[in-house]
Tab-separated table of N, CA, C and O in Angstrom:
chain	number	residue	atom	x	y	z
A	30	PRO	N	15.918	-11.199	14.693
A	30	PRO	CA	16.873	-12.168	13.338
A	30	PRO	C	17.527	-12.596	14.381
A	30	PRO	O	18.048	-12.471	14.865
A	31	VAL	N	17.938	-13.841	13.487
A	31	VAL	CA	18.807	-15.161	13.922
A	31	VAL	C	20.382	-14.432	13.528
A	31	VAL	O	20.492	-14.127	12.293
A	32	ALA	N	21.104	-14.850	14.584
A	32	ALA	CA	22.570	-14.116	13.959
A	32	ALA	C	23.151	-15.498	13.712
A	32	ALA	O	23.071	-16.281	14.114
A	33	ARG	N	24.158	-15.239	12.884
A	33	ARG	CA	24.936	-16.276	12.078
A	33	ARG	C	26.203	-15.799	11.228
A	33	ARG	O	26.171	-14.533	10.914
A	34	GLY	N	27.171	-16.707	11.189
A	34	GLY	CA	28.620	-16.536	10.911
A	34	GLY	C	29.270	-15.266	11.448
A	34	GLY	O	28.954	-15.022	12.440
A	35	ASN	N	30.021	-14.890	10.906
A	35	ASN	CA	30.882	-13.805	11.563
A	35	ASN	C	31.125	-13.174	10.315
A	35	ASN	O	30.772	-13.212	9.188
A	36	LYS	N	32.580	-12.389	10.751
A	36	LYS	CA	32.658	-11.135	9.226
A	36	LYS	C	33.255	-11.901	8.481
A	36	LYS	O	33.033	-11.341	7.266
A	37	GLU	N	34.255	-12.728	8.606
A	37	GLU	CA	34.192	-13.909	7.481
A	37	GLU	C	33.170	-14.320	6.433
A	37	GLU	O	33.708	-14.545	5.390
A	38	THR	N	32.484	-15.018	7.086
A	38	THR	CA	31.287	-15.775	6.952
A	38	THR	C	30.813	-14.538	5.687
A	38	THR	O	30.203	-14.853	4.468
A	39	LYS	N	30.511	-13.984	6.306
A	39	LYS	CA	30.048	-12.292	5.373
A	39	LYS	C	30.772	-12.207	4.326
A	39	LYS	O	29.818	-11.778	3.015
A	40	LYS	N	31.945	-11.952	4.318
A	40	LYS	CA	32.634	-11.525	3.033
A	40	LYS	C	32.543	-12.517	2.109
A	40	LYS	O	32.999	-12.314	0.960
A	41	VAL	N	33.185	-13.769	2.533
A	41	VAL	CA	33.024	-15.133	1.498
A	41	VAL	C	31.701	-15.042	0.824
A	41	VAL	O	31.523	-14.673	-0.237
A	42	ALA	N	30.708	-14.833	1.508
A	42	ALA	CA	29.453	-14.618	0.741
A	42	ALA	C	28.671	-13.659	-0.071
A	42	ALA	O	28.322	-14.079	-1.123
A	43	LYS	N	29.457	-12.707	0.652
A	43	LYS	CA	29.247	-11.589	-0.315
A	43	LYS	C	29.885	-11.392	-1.533
A	43	LYS	O	29.752	-11.419	-2.578
A	44	LYS	N	31.553	-12.257	-1.634
A	44	LYS	CA	32.212	-12.548	-3.066
A	44	LYS	C	31.473	-13.729	-3.659
A	44	LYS	O	31.514	-13.139	-5.001
A	45	ILE	N	31.073	-14.836	-3.485
A	45	ILE	CA	29.857	-15.556	-4.003
A	45	ILE	C	28.860	-15.093	-4.969
A	45	ILE	O	28.414	-15.353	-6.111
A	46	ALA	N	28.027	-14.174	-4.358
A	46	ALA	CA	27.087	-13.415	-4.731
A	46	ALA	C	27.670	-12.561	-6.025
A	46	ALA	O	27.004	-12.630	-7.031
A	47	ARG	N	28.792	-11.957	-5.898
A	47	ARG	CA	29.200	-10.947	-7.006
A	47	ARG	C	29.802	-12.073	-7.924
A	47	ARG	O	29.380	-11.435	-8.967
A	48	LEU	N	30.541	-12.992	-7.489
A	48	LEU	CA	30.836	-13.809	-8.757
A	48	LEU	C	29.786	-14.121	-9.432
A	48	LEU	O	29.907	-14.621	-11.080
A	49	ALA	N	28.707	-14.714	-8.666
A	49	ALA	CA	27.488	-15.343	-9.526
A	49	ALA	C	26.855	-14.395	-10.920
A	49	ALA	O	26.553	-14.746	-11.328
A	50	ASP	N	27.360	-13.273	-10.077
A	50	ASP	CA	26.582	-12.360	-11.333
A	50	ASP	C	27.782	-12.090	-11.859
A	50	ASP	O	27.008	-11.620	-13.290
A	51	GLU	N	28.804	-12.323	-11.762
A	51	GLU	CA	29.545	-11.870	-12.922
A	51	GLU	C	29.625	-13.142	-13.905
A	51	GLU	O	29.427	-12.867	-15.374
A	52	PHE	N	29.147	-14.275	-13.308
A	52	PHE	CA	29.436	-15.604	-14.267
A	52	PHE	C	28.014	-15.348	-15.049
A	52	PHE	O	27.977	-15.880	-16.445
A	53	ARG	N	26.854	-14.962	-14.406
A	53	ARG	CA	25.752	-14.947	-15.257
A	53	ARG	C	25.866	-14.032	-16.583
A	53	ARG	O	25.287	-14.155	-17.588
A	54	THR	N	26.733	-12.849	-16.008
A	54	THR	CA	26.784	-11.483	-17.441
A	54	THR	C	27.759	-12.002	-18.507
A	54	THR	O	27.501	-12.018	-19.517
A	55	ALA	N	28.609	-13.421	-18.331
A	55	ALA	CA	29.516	-13.593	-19.175
A	55	ALA	C	28.910	-14.609	-19.731
A	55	ALA	O	29.107	-15.487	-20.552
A	56	GLY	N	27.387	-15.458	-19.220
A	56	GLY	CA	26.557	-16.491	-20.175
A	56	GLY	C	26.685	-17.748	-19.052
A	56	GLY	O	26.623	-18.664	-19.812
A	57	LEU	N	27.841	-17.702	-18.277
A	57	LEU	CA	28.288	-18.950	-17.922
A	57	LEU	C	26.558	-19.102	-16.592
A	57	LEU	O	26.053	-18.438	-16.293
A	58	LYS	N	26.610	-20.754	-16.907
A	58	LYS	CA	26.215	-21.447	-16.276
A	58	LYS	C	26.072	-21.293	-14.485
A	58	LYS	O	27.061	-21.768	-13.903
A	59	ILE	N	25.318	-21.190	-13.532
A	59	ILE	CA	25.470	-21.105	-12.281
A	59	ILE	C	24.700	-22.678	-11.627
A	59	ILE	O	23.797	-22.782	-12.182
A	60	TYR	N	25.532	-22.596	-10.886
A	60	TYR	CA	24.571	-24.541	-9.986
A	60	TYR	C	24.610	-23.874	-8.496
A	60	TYR	O	25.158	-24.381	-7.814
A	61	PRO	N	23.162	-23.296	-8.342
A	61	PRO	CA	23.247	-22.712	-6.838
A	61	PRO	C	22.949	-24.385	-5.878
A	61	PRO	O	22.744	-24.911	-6.225
A	62	VAL	N	24.164	-24.102	-4.913
A	62	VAL	CA	23.792	-25.313	-3.884
A	62	VAL	C	23.909	-24.886	-2.632
A	62	VAL	O	24.253	-23.339	-2.115
A	63	CYS	N	22.328	-25.123	-1.797
A	63	CYS	CA	22.356	-25.021	-0.547
A	63	CYS	C	21.982	-26.353	0.656
A	63	CYS	O	21.793	-27.175	0.255
A	64	PHE	N	22.831	-25.572	1.875
A	64	PHE	CA	22.449	-26.593	3.055
A	64	PHE	C	21.055	-27.034	3.311
A	64	PHE	O	20.632	-25.455	3.387
A	65	ALA	N	20.824	-27.970	3.480
A	65	ALA	CA	19.525	-28.099	4.001
A	65	ALA	C	18.809	-29.587	4.277
A	65	ALA	O	19.542	-30.512	3.872
A	66	TYR	N	18.777	-29.472	5.754
A	66	TYR	CA	18.585	-30.745	6.595
A	66	TYR	C	17.173	-31.239	5.734
A	66	TYR	O	16.450	-30.638	5.078
A	67	PRO	N	17.074	-32.876	5.792
A	67	PRO	CA	15.834	-33.084	4.926
A	67	PRO	C	14.752	-32.751	5.277
A	67	PRO	O	13.966	-32.406	4.565
A	68	TYR	N	14.171	-32.521	6.594
A	68	TYR	CA	13.371	-31.844	7.343
A	68	TYR	C	12.685	-30.379	6.796
A	68	TYR	O	11.763	-29.955	6.391
A	69	GLN	N	14.079	-29.775	5.954
A	69	GLN	CA	13.610	-28.167	5.443
A	69	GLN	C	13.141	-28.410	3.997
A	69	GLN	O	13.021	-27.375	3.333
A	70	ARG	N	13.445	-29.818	3.294
A	70	ARG	CA	13.410	-29.576	1.945
A	70	ARG	C	11.944	-29.029	1.536
A	70	ARG	O	12.131	-28.641	0.221
A	71	SER	N	11.348	-29.167	2.176
A	71	SER	CA	9.608	-28.952	1.867
A	71	SER	C	9.518	-27.334	2.018
A	71	SER	O	7.929	-27.069	1.379
A	72	GLY	N	10.003	-26.820	3.025
A	72	GLY	CA	9.568	-25.587	3.563
A	72	GLY	C	10.874	-24.845	2.800
A	72	GLY	O	11.191	-25.070	1.849
A	73	LYS	N	10.872	-23.408	3.503
A	73	LYS	CA	11.518	-22.138	2.592
A	73	LYS	C	12.981	-22.706	3.599
A	73	LYS	O	13.011	-22.648	4.069
A	74	ILE	N	13.992	-22.317	2.318
A	74	ILE	CA	15.155	-22.646	2.593
A	74	ILE	C	15.908	-21.433	3.078
A	74	ILE	O	15.669	-20.283	1.923
A	75	ASP	N	16.576	-21.351	4.208
A	75	ASP	CA	16.923	-19.932	4.273
A	75	ASP	C	18.481	-19.599	3.505
A	75	ASP	O	19.481	-20.386	3.639
A	76	ARG	N	18.698	-18.586	2.910
A	76	ARG	CA	19.542	-17.977	2.282
A	76	ARG	C	20.148	-17.116	2.908
A	76	ARG	O	19.882	-16.117	3.199
A	77	TYR	N	21.575	-16.781	2.477
A	77	TYR	CA	22.615	-15.768	3.157
A	77	TYR	C	23.383	-15.158	2.021
A	77	TYR	O	24.280	-15.531	1.768
A	78	GLN	N	22.829	-14.196	1.732
A	78	GLN	CA	23.766	-13.002	0.874
A	78	GLN	C	23.435	-13.143	-0.957
A	78	GLN	O	23.734	-12.229	-1.908
A	79	PHE	N	23.109	-14.208	-1.629
A	79	PHE	CA	22.998	-15.229	-2.535
A	79	PHE	C	21.824	-15.488	-2.961
A	79	PHE	O	21.242	-16.362	-1.859
A	80	TYR	N	21.120	-15.005	-3.823
A	80	TYR	CA	19.520	-15.510	-4.331
A	80	TYR	C	19.799	-15.916	-5.519
A	80	TYR	O	20.296	-14.833	-6.221
A	81	PRO	N	19.445	-17.375	-5.838
A	81	PRO	CA	19.457	-17.964	-7.200
A	81	PRO	C	17.915	-17.024	-7.819
A	81	PRO	O	17.355	-16.731	-7.137
A	82	LEU	N	18.481	-16.964	-9.237
A	82	LEU	CA	17.244	-16.173	-9.899
A	82	LEU	C	16.206	-17.078	-10.311
A	82	LEU	O	16.531	-18.336	-9.899
A	83	PRO	N	14.918	-16.742	-10.737
A	83	PRO	CA	14.117	-18.166	-10.710
A	83	PRO	C	13.960	-18.900	-11.925
A	83	PRO	O	13.764	-20.166	-11.111
A	84	ASN	N	14.632	-18.985	-12.805
A	84	ASN	CA	15.510	-20.070	-13.482
A	84	ASN	C	16.126	-20.994	-13.292
A	84	ASN	O	16.560	-21.761	-14.146
A	85	GLU	N	17.049	-20.671	-11.951
A	85	GLU	CA	17.987	-21.620	-11.443
A	85	GLU	C	17.680	-22.239	-10.739
A	85	GLU	O	17.035	-21.965	-9.790
A	86	HIS	N	18.077	-23.527	-11.109
A	86	HIS	CA	17.549	-25.185	-10.154
A	86	HIS	C	18.296	-25.109	-8.760
A	86	HIS	O	19.518	-24.576	-9.138
A	87	VAL	N	18.050	-24.892	-7.507
A	87	VAL	CA	18.901	-24.795	-6.470
A	87	VAL	C	19.035	-26.825	-6.312
A	87	VAL	O	18.131	-27.287	-6.058
A	88	PHE	N	20.169	-26.735	-5.777
A	88	PHE	CA	20.588	-28.175	-5.332
A	88	PHE	C	20.801	-27.956	-4.022
A	88	PHE	O	21.365	-26.999	-3.204
A	89	LEU	N	19.803	-29.059	-3.283
A	89	LEU	CA	20.119	-28.724	-1.682
A	89	LEU	C	21.172	-30.035	-1.470
A	89	LEU	O	20.512	-31.405	-1.743
A	90	LYS	N	21.790	-29.785	-0.054
A	90	LYS	CA	22.662	-30.791	-0.183
A	90	LYS	C	22.362	-31.041	1.391
A	90	LYS	O	21.863	-29.846	2.493
A	91	ASP	N	22.755	-32.326	2.005
A	91	ASP	CA	23.120	-32.409	3.926
A	91	ASP	C	23.941	-32.936	4.279
A	91	ASP	O	23.932	-33.558	5.177
A	92	LYS	N	25.087	-33.100	3.337
A	92	LYS	CA	26.702	-33.507	3.694
A	92	LYS	C	27.654	-32.515	3.159
A	92	LYS	O	27.316	-31.223	2.855
A	93	ASP	N	29.035	-32.570	4.295
A	93	ASP	CA	29.665	-31.531	3.877
A	93	ASP	C	29.981	-31.027	2.181
A	93	ASP	O	30.479	-30.364	1.707
A	94	SER	N	29.951	-32.427	1.361
A	94	SER	CA	30.317	-31.873	0.329
A	94	SER	C	29.503	-32.470	-0.912
A	94	SER	O	28.850	-33.005	-1.051
A	95	ALA	N	28.941	-31.267	-1.465
A	95	ALA	CA	28.019	-31.408	-3.062
A	95	ALA	C	28.406	-32.223	-3.822
A	95	ALA	O	27.608	-32.588	-4.743
A	96	PHE	N	29.841	-31.982	-4.008
A	96	PHE	CA	30.334	-32.792	-5.343
A	96	PHE	C	30.560	-34.105	-5.234
A	96	PHE	O	30.728	-35.016	-6.414
A	97	GLU	N	30.637	-34.668	-4.272
A	97	GLU	CA	30.505	-36.481	-3.856
A	97	GLU	C	29.305	-37.006	-4.728
A	97	GLU	O	29.515	-38.479	-5.120
A	98	GLU	N	28.152	-36.766	-3.981
A	98	GLU	CA	27.099	-37.564	-4.146
A	98	GLU	C	25.644	-36.762	-4.300
A	98	GLU	O	25.640	-35.382	-4.177
A	99	GLY	N	25.014	-37.108	-5.014
A	99	GLY	CA	23.378	-36.687	-4.643
A	99	GLY	C	22.979	-35.510	-5.968
A	99	GLY	O	23.837	-36.014	-7.165
A	100	ASP	N	21.995	-35.348	-6.588
A	100	ASP	CA	21.548	-34.847	-7.468
A	100	ASP	C	22.461	-33.269	-8.042
A	100	ASP	O	22.680	-33.275	-9.435
A	101	PHE	N	23.454	-32.926	-7.506
A	101	PHE	CA	24.302	-31.794	-7.550
A	101	PHE	C	25.483	-32.830	-8.402
A	101	PHE	O	25.755	-32.069	-9.862
A	102	ALA	N	26.169	-33.878	-7.573
A	102	ALA	CA	26.808	-34.579	-8.314
A	102	ALA	C	26.727	-34.990	-9.935
A	102	ALA	O	27.288	-35.073	-11.011
A	103	GLN	N	25.363	-35.160	-9.851
A	103	GLN	CA	24.845	-36.440	-10.733
A	103	GLN	C	24.583	-35.303	-11.986
A	103	GLN	O	25.031	-35.364	-13.366
A	104	ARG	N	24.131	-33.993	-12.136
A	104	ARG	CA	24.099	-32.937	-12.714
A	104	ARG	C	25.145	-32.276	-13.552
A	104	ARG	O	25.288	-31.893	-14.339
A	105	LEU	N	26.373	-32.152	-12.896
A	105	LEU	CA	27.428	-31.800	-13.179
A	105	LEU	C	27.668	-33.106	-14.317
A	105	LEU	O	28.712	-33.030	-14.738
A	106	GLN	N	27.901	-34.304	-14.030
A	106	GLN	CA	28.237	-35.054	-14.839
A	106	GLN	C	27.528	-35.393	-16.031
A	106	GLN	O	27.743	-35.599	-17.413
A	107	GLN	N	25.844	-34.880	-15.791
A	107	GLN	CA	25.475	-35.014	-17.233
A	107	GLN	C	25.922	-34.158	-18.188
A	107	GLN	O	25.652	-33.890	-19.018
A	108	ASP	N	26.026	-32.447	-16.886
A	108	ASP	CA	26.803	-31.571	-18.177
A	108	ASP	C	28.183	-31.171	-18.649
A	108	ASP	O	28.787	-30.509	-19.330
A	109	GLY	N	28.870	-32.433	-18.154
A	109	GLY	CA	30.054	-32.860	-18.568
A	109	GLY	C	31.020	-31.765	-17.837
A	109	GLY	O	31.962	-31.852	-18.639
A	110	LYS	N	30.591	-31.435	-16.564
A	110	LYS	CA	31.661	-31.196	-15.835
A	110	LYS	C	32.451	-31.386	-14.948
A	110	LYS	O	33.045	-31.028	-14.078
A	111	LYS	N	32.247	-32.966	-14.309
A	111	LYS	CA	32.768	-33.998	-14.067
A	111	LYS	C	32.401	-35.274	-14.527
A	111	LYS	O	31.793	-35.477	-15.021
A	112	LYS	N	33.727	-36.014	-14.208
A	112	LYS	CA	33.621	-37.569	-14.691
A	112	LYS	C	33.326	-38.310	-13.703
A	112	LYS	O	33.234	-37.758	-12.264
């Protein structure tokens, strides 16, 4: 197994997974974003603590912020979540 992150990383990742489940239960849309270098996009993406449901589109990013550009930013604009 590959060692990754630290205690804080694990704590944050578990919190994200818990919040995602709570959002789903409340009927809110989840926008999973995963960091992936371009060469990883066609292969298996490594996830940590959070696993999107089969019906959730996973947005891949290779920059620091998914909110500034790319498919995720466009989807937020289309859904009226971002100007």
